[in-house]
XYZ file of C-alpha atoms in Angstrom:
272
model
C -53.027 25.876 -30.137
C -53.322 22.145 -29.557
C -51.078 21.466 -32.558
C -48.451 23.829 -31.178
C -48.536 22.046 -27.809
C -48.036 18.671 -29.496
C -45.105 19.987 -31.503
C -43.567 21.465 -28.370
C -43.888 18.133 -26.515
C -42.365 16.251 -29.416
C -39.450 18.665 -29.678
C -38.852 18.366 -25.913
C -38.998 14.576 -26.090
C -36.236 14.386 -28.702
C -34.188 17.367 -27.533
C -30.568 16.567 -26.722
C -30.404 16.226 -22.917
C -33.904 17.648 -22.759
C -36.031 17.028 -19.666
C -39.081 14.801 -19.882
C -41.883 14.252 -17.408
C -41.724 11.412 -14.886
C -44.767 9.891 -16.570
C -42.988 9.806 -19.946
C -39.880 8.330 -18.306
C -41.861 5.545 -16.589
C -43.766 4.906 -19.806
C -40.480 4.200 -21.571
C -39.440 1.770 -18.821
C -42.773 -0.075 -18.973
C -42.617 -0.205 -22.779
C -39.185 -1.849 -22.953
C -40.133 -4.384 -20.232
C -43.339 -5.203 -22.109
C -41.456 -5.692 -25.396
C -38.955 -8.071 -23.754
C -41.749 -10.068 -22.076
C -43.705 -10.229 -25.325
C -40.713 -11.516 -27.284
C -39.908 -14.053 -24.536
C -43.566 -15.220 -24.464
C -43.789 -15.615 -28.230
C -40.556 -17.628 -28.392
C -41.404 -19.889 -25.427
C -45.199 -20.356 -25.617
C -44.999 -20.621 -29.406
C -42.305 -23.299 -28.935
C -39.975 -21.629 -31.397
C -37.349 -22.573 -28.797
C -37.504 -25.834 -26.852
C -38.784 -25.169 -23.330
C -35.850 -27.125 -21.936
C -33.676 -24.255 -23.106
C -36.135 -21.352 -22.791
C -38.789 -21.803 -20.076
C -42.005 -19.832 -20.219
C -42.444 -16.709 -18.032
C -44.999 -18.498 -15.806
C -42.543 -21.402 -15.255
C -39.891 -18.952 -14.102
C -42.419 -17.075 -11.921
C -43.552 -20.314 -10.261
C -39.952 -21.391 -9.692
C -39.166 -17.957 -8.226
C -42.051 -18.376 -5.771
C -40.796 -21.842 -4.804
C -37.261 -20.557 -4.245
C -38.468 -17.648 -2.107
C -39.926 -20.202 0.309
C -36.730 -22.261 0.322
C -34.282 -21.460 3.191
C -31.380 -22.751 1.071
C -32.079 -20.070 -1.555
C -31.865 -17.352 1.099
C -28.574 -18.833 2.316
C -27.272 -18.449 -1.249
C -28.512 -14.848 -1.341
C -26.891 -13.809 1.952
C -23.518 -15.398 1.202
C -23.465 -13.713 -2.225
C -24.264 -10.342 -0.633
C -21.432 -10.928 1.846
C -18.938 -11.733 -0.921
C -19.912 -8.789 -3.108
C -19.951 -6.425 -0.139
C -16.589 -7.689 1.107
C -14.853 -7.353 -2.263
C -16.388 -3.940 -2.913
C -15.535 -2.522 0.539
C -11.971 -3.798 0.318
C -11.592 -2.149 -3.098
C -12.971 1.110 -1.652
C -10.720 1.066 1.419
C -7.600 0.790 -0.744
C -8.671 2.248 -4.081
C -10.247 5.526 -2.948
C -7.213 6.850 -0.998
C -4.815 5.762 -3.754
C -7.069 7.317 -6.407
C -7.195 10.631 -4.533
C -3.402 10.583 -4.161
C -2.918 9.787 -7.868
C -5.299 12.566 -8.880
C -3.666 15.094 -6.537
C 0.095 14.498 -6.806
C 1.962 13.768 -10.032
C 4.516 11.567 -8.264
C 1.645 9.352 -6.967
C 0.177 9.251 -10.473
C 3.547 8.016 -11.780
C 3.643 5.322 -9.088
C 0.108 3.940 -9.324
C -1.565 4.798 -12.632
C 0.657 3.067 -15.270
C 0.502 -0.281 -13.461
C -3.243 0.004 -12.895
C -3.792 0.936 -16.560
C -1.942 -2.237 -17.544
C -3.595 -4.643 -15.081
C -7.166 -3.406 -15.566
C -7.260 -4.994 -19.042
C -6.483 -8.427 -17.585
C -9.675 -10.423 -16.913
C -10.265 -11.314 -13.263
C -10.719 -14.961 -14.282
C -7.048 -15.062 -15.321
C -6.071 -14.517 -11.676
C -8.177 -17.387 -10.281
C -5.331 -19.989 -10.331
C -3.016 -17.556 -8.536
C -5.717 -16.612 -6.034
C -6.315 -20.282 -5.237
C -2.564 -20.717 -4.638
C -2.304 -17.571 -2.494
C -5.614 -17.613 -0.608
C -6.848 -21.200 -0.912
C -10.474 -21.944 -1.793
C -12.228 -20.307 1.160
C -14.208 -17.089 1.371
C -11.125 -14.895 0.999
C -10.510 -16.313 -2.470
C -13.985 -15.332 -3.659
C -13.746 -11.871 -2.098
C -10.349 -11.342 -3.744
C -11.749 -12.146 -7.207
C -14.389 -9.421 -6.778
C -11.773 -7.095 -5.283
C -9.470 -7.516 -8.296
C -12.366 -6.960 -10.678
C -13.195 -3.628 -8.990
C -10.002 -2.205 -7.513
C -8.016 -1.040 -10.554
C -11.030 0.491 -12.303
C -12.074 2.214 -9.073
C -8.654 3.699 -8.411
C -8.358 5.105 -11.940
C -11.881 6.535 -11.907
C -11.341 8.165 -8.507
C -8.110 9.684 -9.836
C -10.105 11.136 -12.777
C -12.774 12.428 -10.371
C -10.047 14.151 -8.356
C -8.450 15.735 -11.437
C -11.846 17.058 -12.562
C -12.073 19.356 -9.512
C -11.563 22.917 -10.739
C -7.993 24.116 -10.364
C -9.353 27.651 -9.890
C -11.154 26.439 -6.787
C -7.894 25.092 -5.342
C -5.946 28.241 -6.214
C -8.619 30.389 -4.567
C -8.214 28.325 -1.393
C -4.467 28.995 -1.397
C -5.167 32.709 -1.926
C -7.426 32.719 1.139
C -4.597 31.295 3.239
C -5.325 27.561 3.302
C -2.408 25.154 3.710
C -1.858 22.173 1.406
C -3.565 19.569 3.592
C -6.367 21.981 4.422
C -7.014 22.394 0.697
C -7.158 18.609 0.305
C -9.346 18.038 3.363
C -11.662 21.050 3.191
C -11.880 21.760 -0.548
C -10.664 18.946 -2.796
C -12.349 15.972 -1.114
C -15.748 17.674 -0.574
C -15.698 18.883 -4.197
C -15.116 15.400 -5.612
C -17.730 13.627 -3.446
C -20.661 13.903 -5.921
C -18.603 12.355 -8.729
C -17.190 9.796 -6.294
C -20.712 8.681 -5.385
C -21.494 8.106 -9.072
C -18.231 6.183 -9.463
C -19.084 3.920 -6.527
C -22.507 3.353 -8.064
C -20.855 2.085 -11.252
C -18.299 -0.043 -9.421
C -20.875 -1.835 -7.238
C -22.569 -2.838 -10.496
C -19.304 -4.370 -11.714
C -18.924 -6.147 -8.376
C -22.219 -7.949 -8.965
C -21.150 -8.953 -12.477
C -18.033 -10.614 -11.016
C -20.077 -12.652 -8.540
C -20.571 -15.713 -10.763
C -16.869 -15.651 -11.678
C -15.935 -15.486 -7.985
C -18.184 -18.423 -7.166
C -16.423 -20.623 -9.691
C -13.627 -20.941 -7.097
C -14.621 -24.275 -5.516
C -17.878 -22.799 -4.188
C -20.633 -24.802 -2.525
C -22.961 -21.858 -1.922
C -24.044 -18.564 -3.439
C -26.273 -17.519 -6.314
C -23.486 -18.105 -8.844
C -23.036 -21.636 -7.534
C -26.795 -22.282 -7.719
C -26.817 -21.126 -11.354
C -23.920 -23.418 -12.268
C -25.550 -26.331 -10.416
C -28.843 -25.786 -12.256
C -26.955 -25.665 -15.571
C -25.570 -29.168 -14.991
C -29.102 -30.591 -14.801
C -30.602 -28.293 -17.483
C -32.917 -26.657 -14.928
C -33.154 -23.512 -16.979
C -36.020 -22.086 -14.923
C -33.703 -22.136 -11.880
C -30.970 -20.502 -13.972
C -33.383 -17.688 -14.842
C -34.337 -17.327 -11.159
C -30.670 -17.008 -10.158
C -29.968 -14.453 -12.889
C -33.067 -12.411 -11.993
C -32.160 -12.533 -8.280
C -28.675 -11.163 -9.010
C -30.208 -8.483 -11.239
C -32.700 -7.439 -8.545
C -29.986 -7.263 -5.883
C -27.813 -5.213 -8.229
C -30.738 -2.901 -8.981
C -31.402 -2.485 -5.263
C -27.811 -1.401 -4.578
C -27.875 0.898 -7.620
C -31.057 2.594 -6.406
C -29.558 2.906 -2.924
C -26.578 4.808 -4.318
C -28.884 6.894 -6.518
C -30.993 7.801 -3.477
C -27.893 8.710 -1.459
C -26.669 10.939 -4.302
C -30.016 12.718 -4.388
C -30.154 12.977 -0.606
C -26.609 14.265 -0.056
C -26.248 16.416 -3.192
C -29.764 17.708 -3.936
C -28.441 20.733 -5.841
C -27.043 18.495 -8.593
C -28.889 16.781 -11.432
C -27.987 13.152 -10.902
C -28.757 9.955 -9.117
C -31.955 9.253 -11.031
């Protein structure tokens, strides 16, 4: 009996898209974190890599504690949150309506999608000289870099989310007497919201990855700036602190979107 139970657990563990217990899930998370920390400790404490280039975990932890007590560090954090939030919200305000239009009407798809498909392969860094000419070197320039990094991907993904809504569902709405804009407002948009929430969760992650790029634009504040400043003086422990801070902020926003998905769409399997 015990052998059968073990076999059943093993088969569940390696089943394609099979469910696992929360304990098993958390065990996997802890395991991968432990392996990374072990490798980092061996390489740094064993001095296989010079500590100037790879500080030890306790050095980074101490530096993190010092920075948490430093008001300047928190200024960097808040301005980075403002820039990421500004670029992301601007991309949402423009990209979501255009994406819904492109996914709903073929003429809108012809207008918006080919250009977006072309521009999305251009790196945001390539636009920095133009952005500096158009918007100067103030906050708008940094927000625009993040906006450009998110907007085209967001619009195309929202268009795909819109197209994925069942055509049978729309036709049934017409059969029941709904007008075109009623179908869009009452059926199409509510039906795409769960996928839209997942799309926004992905895009906010990209917004954080563009932060350091955005703060290359003549910045004197922000986590990206603090990382670049630490790099000039080979303060690698401060570089690690900046990278970890960005990662934690990104994880916090990701978990916020995951919670909202679970809260608003509890009947769906998602937002873990």
